[in-house]
Coordinates of C-alpha atoms in Angstrom, one line a residue:
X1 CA 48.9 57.4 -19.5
X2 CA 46.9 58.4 -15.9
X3 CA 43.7 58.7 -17.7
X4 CA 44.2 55.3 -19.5
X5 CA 45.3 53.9 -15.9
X6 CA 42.0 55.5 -14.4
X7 CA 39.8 53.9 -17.4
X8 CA 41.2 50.4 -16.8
X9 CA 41.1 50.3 -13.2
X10 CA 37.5 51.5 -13.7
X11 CA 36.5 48.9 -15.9
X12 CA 37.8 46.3 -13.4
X13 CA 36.2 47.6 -10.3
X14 CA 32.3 47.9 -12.5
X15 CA 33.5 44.3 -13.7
X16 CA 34.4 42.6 -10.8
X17 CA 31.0 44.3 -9.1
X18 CA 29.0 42.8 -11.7
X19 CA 30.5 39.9 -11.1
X20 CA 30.4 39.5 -7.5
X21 CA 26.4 40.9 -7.2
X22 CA 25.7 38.5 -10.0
X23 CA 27.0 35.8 -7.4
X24 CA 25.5 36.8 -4.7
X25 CA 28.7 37.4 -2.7
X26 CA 28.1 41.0 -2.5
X27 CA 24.5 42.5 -1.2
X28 CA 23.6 45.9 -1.8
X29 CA 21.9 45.5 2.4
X30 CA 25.6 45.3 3.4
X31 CA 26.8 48.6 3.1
X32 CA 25.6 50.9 5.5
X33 CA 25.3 54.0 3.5
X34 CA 22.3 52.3 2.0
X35 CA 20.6 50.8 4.7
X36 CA 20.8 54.0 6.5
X37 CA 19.8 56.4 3.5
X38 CA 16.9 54.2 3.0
X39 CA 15.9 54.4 6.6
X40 CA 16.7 58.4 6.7
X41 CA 14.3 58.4 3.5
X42 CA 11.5 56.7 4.8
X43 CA 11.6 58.3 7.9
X44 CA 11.6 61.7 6.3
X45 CA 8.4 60.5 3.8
X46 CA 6.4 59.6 7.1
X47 CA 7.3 62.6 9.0
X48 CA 5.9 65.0 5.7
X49 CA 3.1 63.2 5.3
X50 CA 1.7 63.3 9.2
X51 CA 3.1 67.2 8.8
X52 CA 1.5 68.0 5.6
X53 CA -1.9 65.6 5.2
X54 CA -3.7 66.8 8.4
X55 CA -2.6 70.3 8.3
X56 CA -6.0 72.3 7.1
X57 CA -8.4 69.5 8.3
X58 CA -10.4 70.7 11.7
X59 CA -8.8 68.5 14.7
X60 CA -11.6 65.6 15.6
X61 CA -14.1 65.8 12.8
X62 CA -15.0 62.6 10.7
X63 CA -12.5 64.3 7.7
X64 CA -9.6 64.5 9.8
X65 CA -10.4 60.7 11.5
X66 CA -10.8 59.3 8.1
X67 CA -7.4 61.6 7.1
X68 CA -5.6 60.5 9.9
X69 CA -6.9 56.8 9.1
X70 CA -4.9 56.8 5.7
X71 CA -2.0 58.7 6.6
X72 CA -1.4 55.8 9.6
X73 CA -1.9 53.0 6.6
X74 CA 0.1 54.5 4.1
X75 CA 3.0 55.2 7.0
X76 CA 2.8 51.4 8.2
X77 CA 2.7 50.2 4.7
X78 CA 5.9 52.2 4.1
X79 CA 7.7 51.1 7.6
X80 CA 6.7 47.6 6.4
X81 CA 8.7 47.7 3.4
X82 CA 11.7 49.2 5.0
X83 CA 12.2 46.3 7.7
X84 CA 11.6 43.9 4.6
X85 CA 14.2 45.7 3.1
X86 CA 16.9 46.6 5.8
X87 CA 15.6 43.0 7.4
X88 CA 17.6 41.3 10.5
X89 CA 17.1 43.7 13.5
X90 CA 14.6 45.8 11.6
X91 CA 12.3 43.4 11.3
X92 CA 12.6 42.2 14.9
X93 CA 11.6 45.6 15.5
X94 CA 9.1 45.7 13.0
X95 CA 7.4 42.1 14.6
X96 CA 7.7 44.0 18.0
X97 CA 5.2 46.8 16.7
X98 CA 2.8 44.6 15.0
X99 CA 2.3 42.8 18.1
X100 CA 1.2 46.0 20.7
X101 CA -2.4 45.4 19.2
X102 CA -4.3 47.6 21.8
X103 CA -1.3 50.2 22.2
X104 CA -0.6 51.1 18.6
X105 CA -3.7 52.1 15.8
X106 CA -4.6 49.0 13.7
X107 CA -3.7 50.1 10.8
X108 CA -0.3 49.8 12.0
X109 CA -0.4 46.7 13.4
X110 CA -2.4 44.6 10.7
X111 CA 0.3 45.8 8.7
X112 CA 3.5 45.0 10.7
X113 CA 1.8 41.3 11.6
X114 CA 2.9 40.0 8.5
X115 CA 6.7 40.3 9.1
X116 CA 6.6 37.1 11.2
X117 CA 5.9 35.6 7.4
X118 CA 8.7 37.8 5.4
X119 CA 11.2 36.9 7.6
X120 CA 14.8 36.6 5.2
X121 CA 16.4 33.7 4.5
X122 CA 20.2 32.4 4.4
X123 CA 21.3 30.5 1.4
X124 CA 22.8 26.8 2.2
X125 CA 26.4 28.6 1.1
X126 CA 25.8 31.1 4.5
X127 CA 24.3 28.0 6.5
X128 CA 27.4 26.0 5.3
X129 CA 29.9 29.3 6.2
X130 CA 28.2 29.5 10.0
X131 CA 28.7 26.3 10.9
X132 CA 32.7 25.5 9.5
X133 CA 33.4 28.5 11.3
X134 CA 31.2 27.8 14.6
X135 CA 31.4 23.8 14.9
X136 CA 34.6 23.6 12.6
X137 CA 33.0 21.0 10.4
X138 CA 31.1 20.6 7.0
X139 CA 27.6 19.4 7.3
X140 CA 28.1 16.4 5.7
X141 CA 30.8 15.8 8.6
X142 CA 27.9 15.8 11.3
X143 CA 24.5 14.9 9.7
X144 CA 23.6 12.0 7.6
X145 CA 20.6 13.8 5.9
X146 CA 20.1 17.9 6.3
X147 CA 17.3 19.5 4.7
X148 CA 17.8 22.5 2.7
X149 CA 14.5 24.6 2.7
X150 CA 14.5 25.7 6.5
X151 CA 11.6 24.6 8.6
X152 CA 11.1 28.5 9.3
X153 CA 12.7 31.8 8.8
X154 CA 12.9 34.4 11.5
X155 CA 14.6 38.1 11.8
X156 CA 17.9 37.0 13.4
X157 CA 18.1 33.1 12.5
X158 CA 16.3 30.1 10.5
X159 CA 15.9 26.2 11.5
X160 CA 16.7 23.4 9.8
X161 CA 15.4 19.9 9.9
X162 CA 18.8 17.6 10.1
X163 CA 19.5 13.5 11.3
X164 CA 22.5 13.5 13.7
X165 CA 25.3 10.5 12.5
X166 CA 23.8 7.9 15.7
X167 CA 20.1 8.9 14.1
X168 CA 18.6 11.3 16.4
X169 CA 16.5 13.9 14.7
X170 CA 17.3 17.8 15.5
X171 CA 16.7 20.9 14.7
X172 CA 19.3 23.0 13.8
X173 CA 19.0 26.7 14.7
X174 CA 21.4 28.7 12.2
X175 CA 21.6 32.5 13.1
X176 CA 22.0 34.7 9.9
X177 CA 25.4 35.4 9.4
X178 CA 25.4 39.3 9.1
X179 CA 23.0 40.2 11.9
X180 CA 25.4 40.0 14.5
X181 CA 27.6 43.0 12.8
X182 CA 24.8 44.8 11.7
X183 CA 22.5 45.3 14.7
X184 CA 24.3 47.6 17.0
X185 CA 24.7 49.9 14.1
X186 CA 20.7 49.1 13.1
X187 CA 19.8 50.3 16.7
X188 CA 21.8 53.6 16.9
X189 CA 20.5 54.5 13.4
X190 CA 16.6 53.5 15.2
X191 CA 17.5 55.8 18.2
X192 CA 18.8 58.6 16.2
X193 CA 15.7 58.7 13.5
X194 CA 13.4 58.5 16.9
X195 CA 15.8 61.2 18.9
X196 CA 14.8 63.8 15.5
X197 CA 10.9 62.8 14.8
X198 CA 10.1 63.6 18.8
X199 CA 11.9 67.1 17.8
X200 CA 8.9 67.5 15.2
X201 CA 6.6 65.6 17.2
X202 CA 6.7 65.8 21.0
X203 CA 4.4 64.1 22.1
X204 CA 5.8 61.0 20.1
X205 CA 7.8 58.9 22.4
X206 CA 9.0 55.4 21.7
X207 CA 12.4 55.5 22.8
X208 CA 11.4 53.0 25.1
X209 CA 11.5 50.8 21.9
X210 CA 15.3 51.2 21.3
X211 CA 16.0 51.1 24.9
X212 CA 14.2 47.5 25.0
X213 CA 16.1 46.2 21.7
X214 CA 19.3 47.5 22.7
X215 CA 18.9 45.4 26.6
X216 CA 17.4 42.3 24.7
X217 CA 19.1 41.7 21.1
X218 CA 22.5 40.5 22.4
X219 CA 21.1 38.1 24.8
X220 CA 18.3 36.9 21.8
X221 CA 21.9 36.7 19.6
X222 CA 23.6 34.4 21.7
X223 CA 22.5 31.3 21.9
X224 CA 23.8 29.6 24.5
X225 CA 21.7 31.4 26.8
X226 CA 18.8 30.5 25.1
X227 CA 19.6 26.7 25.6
X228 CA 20.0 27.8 29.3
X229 CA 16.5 29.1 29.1
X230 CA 14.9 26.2 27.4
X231 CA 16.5 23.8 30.2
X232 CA 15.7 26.6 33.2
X233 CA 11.9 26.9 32.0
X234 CA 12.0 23.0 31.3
X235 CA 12.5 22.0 35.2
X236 CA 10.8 25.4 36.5
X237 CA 7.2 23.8 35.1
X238 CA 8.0 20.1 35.2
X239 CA 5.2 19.8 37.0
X240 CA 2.7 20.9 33.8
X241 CA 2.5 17.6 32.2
X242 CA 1.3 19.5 28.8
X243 CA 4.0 21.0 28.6
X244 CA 7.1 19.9 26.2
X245 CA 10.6 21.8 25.6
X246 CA 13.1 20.6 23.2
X247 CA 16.4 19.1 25.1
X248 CA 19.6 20.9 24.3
X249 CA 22.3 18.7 22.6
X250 CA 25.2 21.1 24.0
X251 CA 28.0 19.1 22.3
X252 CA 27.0 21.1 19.2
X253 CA 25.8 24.1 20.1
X254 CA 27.7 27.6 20.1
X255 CA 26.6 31.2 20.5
X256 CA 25.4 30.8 16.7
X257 CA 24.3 27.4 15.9
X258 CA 21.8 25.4 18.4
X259 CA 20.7 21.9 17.9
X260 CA 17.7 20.6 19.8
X261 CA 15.4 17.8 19.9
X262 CA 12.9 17.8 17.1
X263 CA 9.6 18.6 17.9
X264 CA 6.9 18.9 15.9
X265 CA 2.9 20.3 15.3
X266 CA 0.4 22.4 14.3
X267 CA 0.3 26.3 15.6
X268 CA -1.5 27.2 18.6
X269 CA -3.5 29.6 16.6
X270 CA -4.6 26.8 14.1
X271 CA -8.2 26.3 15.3
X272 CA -8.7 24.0 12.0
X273 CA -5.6 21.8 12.9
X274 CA -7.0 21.2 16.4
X275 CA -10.4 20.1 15.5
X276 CA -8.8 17.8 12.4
X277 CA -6.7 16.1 15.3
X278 CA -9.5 16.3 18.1
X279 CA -7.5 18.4 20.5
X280 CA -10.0 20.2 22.8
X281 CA -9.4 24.2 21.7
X282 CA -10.8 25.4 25.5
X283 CA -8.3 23.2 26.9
X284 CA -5.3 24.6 24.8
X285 CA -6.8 27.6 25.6
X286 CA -6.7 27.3 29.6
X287 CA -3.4 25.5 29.9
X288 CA -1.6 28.5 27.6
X289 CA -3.4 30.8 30.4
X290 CA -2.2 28.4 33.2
X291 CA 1.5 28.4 31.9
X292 CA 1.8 32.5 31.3
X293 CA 0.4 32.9 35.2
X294 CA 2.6 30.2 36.7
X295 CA 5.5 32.3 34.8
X296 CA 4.4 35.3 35.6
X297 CA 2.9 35.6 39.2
X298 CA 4.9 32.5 41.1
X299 CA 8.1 32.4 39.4
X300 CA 9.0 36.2 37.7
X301 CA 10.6 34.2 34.9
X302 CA 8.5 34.9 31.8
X303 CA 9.0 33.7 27.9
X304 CA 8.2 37.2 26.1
X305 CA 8.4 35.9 22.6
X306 CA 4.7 33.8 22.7
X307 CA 3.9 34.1 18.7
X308 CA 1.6 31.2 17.7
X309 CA 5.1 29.7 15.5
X310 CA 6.7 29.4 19.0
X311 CA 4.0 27.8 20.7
X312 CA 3.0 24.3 19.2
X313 CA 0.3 21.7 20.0
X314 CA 0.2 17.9 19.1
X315 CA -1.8 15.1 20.1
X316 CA 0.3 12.3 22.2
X317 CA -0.7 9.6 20.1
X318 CA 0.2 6.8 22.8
X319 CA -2.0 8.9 26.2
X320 CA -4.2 10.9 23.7
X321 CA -3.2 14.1 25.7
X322 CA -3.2 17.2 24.1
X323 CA 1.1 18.8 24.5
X324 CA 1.6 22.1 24.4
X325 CA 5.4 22.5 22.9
X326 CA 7.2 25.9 23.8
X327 CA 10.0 27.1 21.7
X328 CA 12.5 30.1 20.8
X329 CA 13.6 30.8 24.2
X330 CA 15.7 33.7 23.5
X331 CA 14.0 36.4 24.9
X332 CA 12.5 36.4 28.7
X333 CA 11.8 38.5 31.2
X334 CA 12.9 38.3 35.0
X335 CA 10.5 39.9 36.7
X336 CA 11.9 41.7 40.3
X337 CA 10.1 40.4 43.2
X338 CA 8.7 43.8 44.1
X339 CA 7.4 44.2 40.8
X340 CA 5.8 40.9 40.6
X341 CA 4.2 41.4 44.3
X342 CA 2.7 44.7 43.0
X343 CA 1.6 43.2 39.6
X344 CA 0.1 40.7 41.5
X345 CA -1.8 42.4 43.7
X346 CA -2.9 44.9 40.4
X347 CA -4.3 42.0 38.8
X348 CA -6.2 40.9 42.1
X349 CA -7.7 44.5 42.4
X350 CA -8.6 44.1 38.7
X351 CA -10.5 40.5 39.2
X352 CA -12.2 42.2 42.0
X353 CA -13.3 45.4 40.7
X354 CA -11.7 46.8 43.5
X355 CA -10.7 50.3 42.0
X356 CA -8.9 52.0 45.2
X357 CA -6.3 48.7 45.1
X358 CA -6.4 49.1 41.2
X359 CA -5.5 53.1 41.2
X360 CA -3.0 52.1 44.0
X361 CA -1.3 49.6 42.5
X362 CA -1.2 50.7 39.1
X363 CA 0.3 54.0 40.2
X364 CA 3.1 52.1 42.0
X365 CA 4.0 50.6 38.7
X366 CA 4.3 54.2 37.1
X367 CA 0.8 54.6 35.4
X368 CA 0.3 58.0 37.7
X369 CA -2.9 59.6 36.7
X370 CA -3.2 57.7 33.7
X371 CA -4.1 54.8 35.9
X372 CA -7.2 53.8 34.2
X373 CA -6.0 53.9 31.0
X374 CA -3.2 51.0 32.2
X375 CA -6.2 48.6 33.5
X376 CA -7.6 49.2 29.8
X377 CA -4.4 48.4 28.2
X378 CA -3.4 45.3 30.8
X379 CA -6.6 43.9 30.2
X380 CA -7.5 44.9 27.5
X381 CA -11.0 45.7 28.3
X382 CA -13.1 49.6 28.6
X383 CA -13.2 51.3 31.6
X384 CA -17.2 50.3 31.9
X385 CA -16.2 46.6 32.0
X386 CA -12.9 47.3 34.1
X387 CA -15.3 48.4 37.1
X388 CA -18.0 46.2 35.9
X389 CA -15.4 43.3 36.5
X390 CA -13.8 41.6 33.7
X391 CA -15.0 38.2 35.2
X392 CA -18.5 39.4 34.7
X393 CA -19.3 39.5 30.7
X394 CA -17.4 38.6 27.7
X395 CA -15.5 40.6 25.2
X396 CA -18.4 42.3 22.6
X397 CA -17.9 42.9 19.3
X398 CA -18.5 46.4 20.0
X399 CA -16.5 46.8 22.9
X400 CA -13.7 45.5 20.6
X401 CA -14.5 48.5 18.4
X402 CA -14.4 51.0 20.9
X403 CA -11.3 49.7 22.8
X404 CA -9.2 49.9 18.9
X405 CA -10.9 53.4 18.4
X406 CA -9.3 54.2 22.3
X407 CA -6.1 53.1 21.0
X408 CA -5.9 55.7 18.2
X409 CA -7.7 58.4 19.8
X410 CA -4.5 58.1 22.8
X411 CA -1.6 57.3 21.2
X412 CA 0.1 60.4 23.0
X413 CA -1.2 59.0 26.3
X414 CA 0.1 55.9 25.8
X415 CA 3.5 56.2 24.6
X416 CA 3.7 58.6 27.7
X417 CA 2.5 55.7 29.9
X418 CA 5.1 53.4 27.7
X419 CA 8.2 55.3 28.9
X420 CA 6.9 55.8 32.7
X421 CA 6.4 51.9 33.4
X422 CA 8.9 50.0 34.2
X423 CA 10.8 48.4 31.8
X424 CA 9.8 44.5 33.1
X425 CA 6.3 45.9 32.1
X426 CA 7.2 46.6 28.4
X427 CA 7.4 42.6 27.4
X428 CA 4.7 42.1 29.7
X429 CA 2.4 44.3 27.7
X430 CA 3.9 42.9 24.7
X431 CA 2.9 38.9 25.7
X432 CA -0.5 39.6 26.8
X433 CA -1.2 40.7 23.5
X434 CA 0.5 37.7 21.7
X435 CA -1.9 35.9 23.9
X436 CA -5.1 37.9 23.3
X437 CA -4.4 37.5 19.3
X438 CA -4.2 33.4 20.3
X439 CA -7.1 33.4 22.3
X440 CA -9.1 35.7 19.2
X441 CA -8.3 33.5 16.9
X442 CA -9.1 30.5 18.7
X443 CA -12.2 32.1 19.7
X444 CA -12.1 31.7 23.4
X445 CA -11.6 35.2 24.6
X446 CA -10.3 34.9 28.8
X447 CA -13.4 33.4 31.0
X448 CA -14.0 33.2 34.3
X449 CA -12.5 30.2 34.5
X450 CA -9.0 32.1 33.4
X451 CA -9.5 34.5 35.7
X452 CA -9.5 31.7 38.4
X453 CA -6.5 30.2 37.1
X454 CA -4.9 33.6 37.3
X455 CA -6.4 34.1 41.1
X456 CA -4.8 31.1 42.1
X457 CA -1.3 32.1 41.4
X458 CA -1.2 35.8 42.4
X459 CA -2.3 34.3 45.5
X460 CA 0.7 31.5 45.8
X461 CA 2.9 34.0 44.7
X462 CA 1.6 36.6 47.3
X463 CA 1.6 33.9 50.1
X464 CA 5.2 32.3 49.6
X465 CA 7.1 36.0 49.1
X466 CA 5.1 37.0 52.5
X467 CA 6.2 34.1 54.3
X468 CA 9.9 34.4 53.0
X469 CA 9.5 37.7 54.7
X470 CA 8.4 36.5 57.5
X471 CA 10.9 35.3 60.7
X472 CA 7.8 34.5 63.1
X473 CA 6.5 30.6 63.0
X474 CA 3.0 31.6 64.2
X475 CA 2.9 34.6 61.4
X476 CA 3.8 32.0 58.6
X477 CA 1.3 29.7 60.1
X478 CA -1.4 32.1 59.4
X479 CA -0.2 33.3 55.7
X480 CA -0.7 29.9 54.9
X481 CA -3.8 29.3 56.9
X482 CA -5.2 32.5 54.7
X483 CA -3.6 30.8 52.0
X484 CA -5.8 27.8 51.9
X485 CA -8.7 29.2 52.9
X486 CA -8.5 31.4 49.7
X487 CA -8.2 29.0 47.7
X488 CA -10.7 26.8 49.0
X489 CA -12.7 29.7 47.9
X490 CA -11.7 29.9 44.8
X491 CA -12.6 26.4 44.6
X492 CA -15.8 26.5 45.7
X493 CA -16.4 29.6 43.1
X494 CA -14.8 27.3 40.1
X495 CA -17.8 24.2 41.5
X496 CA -20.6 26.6 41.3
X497 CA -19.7 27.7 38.4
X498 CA -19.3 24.1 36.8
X499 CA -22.8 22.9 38.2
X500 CA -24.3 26.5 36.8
X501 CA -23.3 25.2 33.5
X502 CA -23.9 21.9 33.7
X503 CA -26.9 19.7 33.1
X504 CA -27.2 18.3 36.8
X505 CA -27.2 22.3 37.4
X506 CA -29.7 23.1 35.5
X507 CA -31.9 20.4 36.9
X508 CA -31.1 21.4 40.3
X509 CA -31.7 25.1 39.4
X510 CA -35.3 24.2 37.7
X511 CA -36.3 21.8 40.8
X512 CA -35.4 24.8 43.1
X513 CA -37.4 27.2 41.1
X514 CA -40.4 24.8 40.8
X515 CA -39.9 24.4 45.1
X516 CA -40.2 28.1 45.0
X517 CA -43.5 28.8 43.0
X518 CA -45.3 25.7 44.7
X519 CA -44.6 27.9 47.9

């Protein structure tokens, strides 16, 4: 009678988990003894095959390089499919990683850029379940139109395309509805996998990695403070005319589900887009650069999250002004006012070629004796063109080589640097190289002209932090007296450089010449 019991009740539970997979209610990704076997497995794969595949090879000869080559592509290729499978906060990880191009080997990050395109997606019957139980409504309730295929997908949420009842266009930011119970879990199973491969490995340390996902995921889960950004970014750069933010509509928007004004264009990477559209690439180009300093230097308040589908460009059909629109404001970075001063001042010494200020500065911000090896990674230039000046010549092609090469060859050194930075420097390194990859693909690698731009506010920002220092009328006088005339200079620099490179310049410059000779 037991047995037949046992048999039944068997039959029922395989039954009704046929029945439930087969509908989708029930997800092999929600249990956690399978997302967390499958990271323990992979991990363990990696860790045998660094252990095992380099093992008899001699250390730095062209075997063990083209070895160690394979073993970093087969590795990335397998951490790939993990996030794809485990998605929400393993992918954001994942993203995170493919975008330290310069601080990780390439193999690793080619193969980690293409999560920002395998993001998961919600089915409408999830979308449908997060807003009832956020807005207490069905969709039909609020929206006269709501379109089901989302307008993108992204680790934590997706947006849809919707038309408010009055007829106002949004887009409806929908947060996946199991991320928010899955990622502390997702993170402590990260920190312990890391806390065992440093036992093998010492010298591999990224536990700066789950110490930055651990600070930033809640605030990038809730997002009401994300519509707080977008409106405290909005009026800190009013003043950039290019610039657009989506408004907030705050009557519908909860710590799940956030509907802004619709905006719409081509990515900022999309060099074909712009020239269909006649938007002037350099232009996007230096107005990109002009935003990131003004954030950066002048106000410490920086968006972190930079990927070309956050930042959009369209043509203003009625000025004919190219717009730069900014979105995903989740994640920022508040930079401390004694961190900014000193980054400031690093970035000065770097424009400069001034190395004393540069091994000063970048020691003060934790590099140590690995100083030089921070102005390669900030700048993401060789130490030849570092004290060259980075103003002087434009990235090579084989300067480019040698600076990935770098990257490989001191991994060790750099994840040592990583965890001996401070931790407002992490995202920092992290958006510079969202916005080398946009100015590579755009082709219009930082100029002199950027480097100006960049000049200008480190020296604003210097100025106004000195003179908010300052309790002496005839000492803030002369701050801002020094102010002026440095810019000036700058100025002057910027109109030299125009005439050099212009055709009334070259005229000048052959009429000179000619003067010369005839003399």
């Amino acid at each position: 009678m037991a047995r037949r019991a046992l048999k039944l009740a068997s039959l029922v539970a395989a039954t009704s988990g046929i029945y439930l997979y087969g509908n989708k209610f029930l997800d092999p990704n929600d249990f956690g003894v399978v997302r967390v076997g499958r990271a323990i497995a992979t991990t363990a794969v990696i860790t045998y095959d660094y252990l095992t595949s380099l093992r008899s090879v001699p250390y730095g000869s062209e075997e063990y390089d083209f070895l160690k080559s394979q073993v970093h592509l087969r590795s990335a290729e397998r951490l790939r499919e993990l996030c794809c499978a485990n998605r929400g906060t393993f992918i954001k990880v994942g993203q995170h990683l493919g975008a330290l191009d310069y601080l990780l080997p390439e193999e690793y990050t080619r193969t980690l850029k293409v999560l920002h395109s395998q993001a998961p997606q919600s089915t409408r019957q999830e979308v449908e379940q997060v807003i009832r139980e956020d807005l207490g409504k069905e969709i039909k309730e609020l929206f006269v139109s709501f379109e089901d295929t989302p307008l993108g997908a992204a680790s934590l949420a997706q947006v849809h395309k919707a038309v408010l009842q009055d007829g106002r266009t949004v887009a409806v930011k929908i947060q996946h509805p199991k991320v928010q119970a899955q990622s502390s879990k997702d993170i402590l199973l990260m920190e312990v996998l890391l806390l065992i491969v440093k036992q093998i490995f010492p010298d591999f340390e990224f536990m700066w990695l789950v110490e930055e996902a651990k600070k930033n995921l809640p605030l990038e889960l809730d997002f009401l403070n994300e519509g707080r950004n977008a409106e405290k970014v909005a009026h800190m750069l009013k003043n950039f005319d290019f610039l657009k933010v989506p408004r907030i509509y705050w009557e519908l928007s909860t710590r799940r589900v956030l509907l802004m004004e619709f905006m719409e264009g081509g990515q900022v990477n999309d060099r074909a887009y712009m020239e269909r559209n006649g938007i002037n690439v350099n232009e996007i180009s230096r107005n990109l650069g002009k935003l990131y300093s003004e954030m950066i230097f002048v106000n410490g308040f920086v968006h972190c999250d930079p990927h070309p589908g956050n930042v959009l460009v369209k043509k203003c059909p009625a000025s004919g002004k190219a717009h730069i629109i900014l979105l995903d404001h989740g994640l920022y970075q508040v930079l401390s006012d004694s961190f900014r001063m000193d980054y400031c001042r690093l970035w000065q010494a770097l424009i400069k070629a001034d190395m004393k200020r540069v091994q000063k500065y970048s020691r003060r911000l934790g590099a140590g004796d690995l100083y030089p090896l921070f102005a390669c990674m900030l700048t993401a230039r060789s130490w030849e063109s570092v004290n060259r000046g980075i103003d002087r010549s434009p990235v090579s092609a084989s300067e480019d080589v040698e600076i990935r090469s770098n990257a490989a060859a001191y991994l060790p050194q750099i994840t040592q640097l990583l965890n001996n930075v401070p931790r407002q420097m992490l995202l920092l390194l992290k958006t510079n190289d969202l916005l080398r990859g946009i100015e590579s693909a755009l082709h219009t690698r930082a100029s002199a002209s950027s480097f100006l731009n960049m000049s200008r506010c480190c020296i604003r920002a210097v100025s106004t932090y000195q003179r908010s220092k300052s309790h002496s009328l005839y000492r803030r006088a002369q701050i801002s007296l020094t102010e002026a005339l440095s810019l000036w200079q700058i100025n002057l620099y910027e109109l030299f450089l125009w005439l050099k490179g212009s055709r009334l310049g070259n005229w000048v410059i052959a009429l000179l010449s000619r003067m010369h000779h005839s003399t």
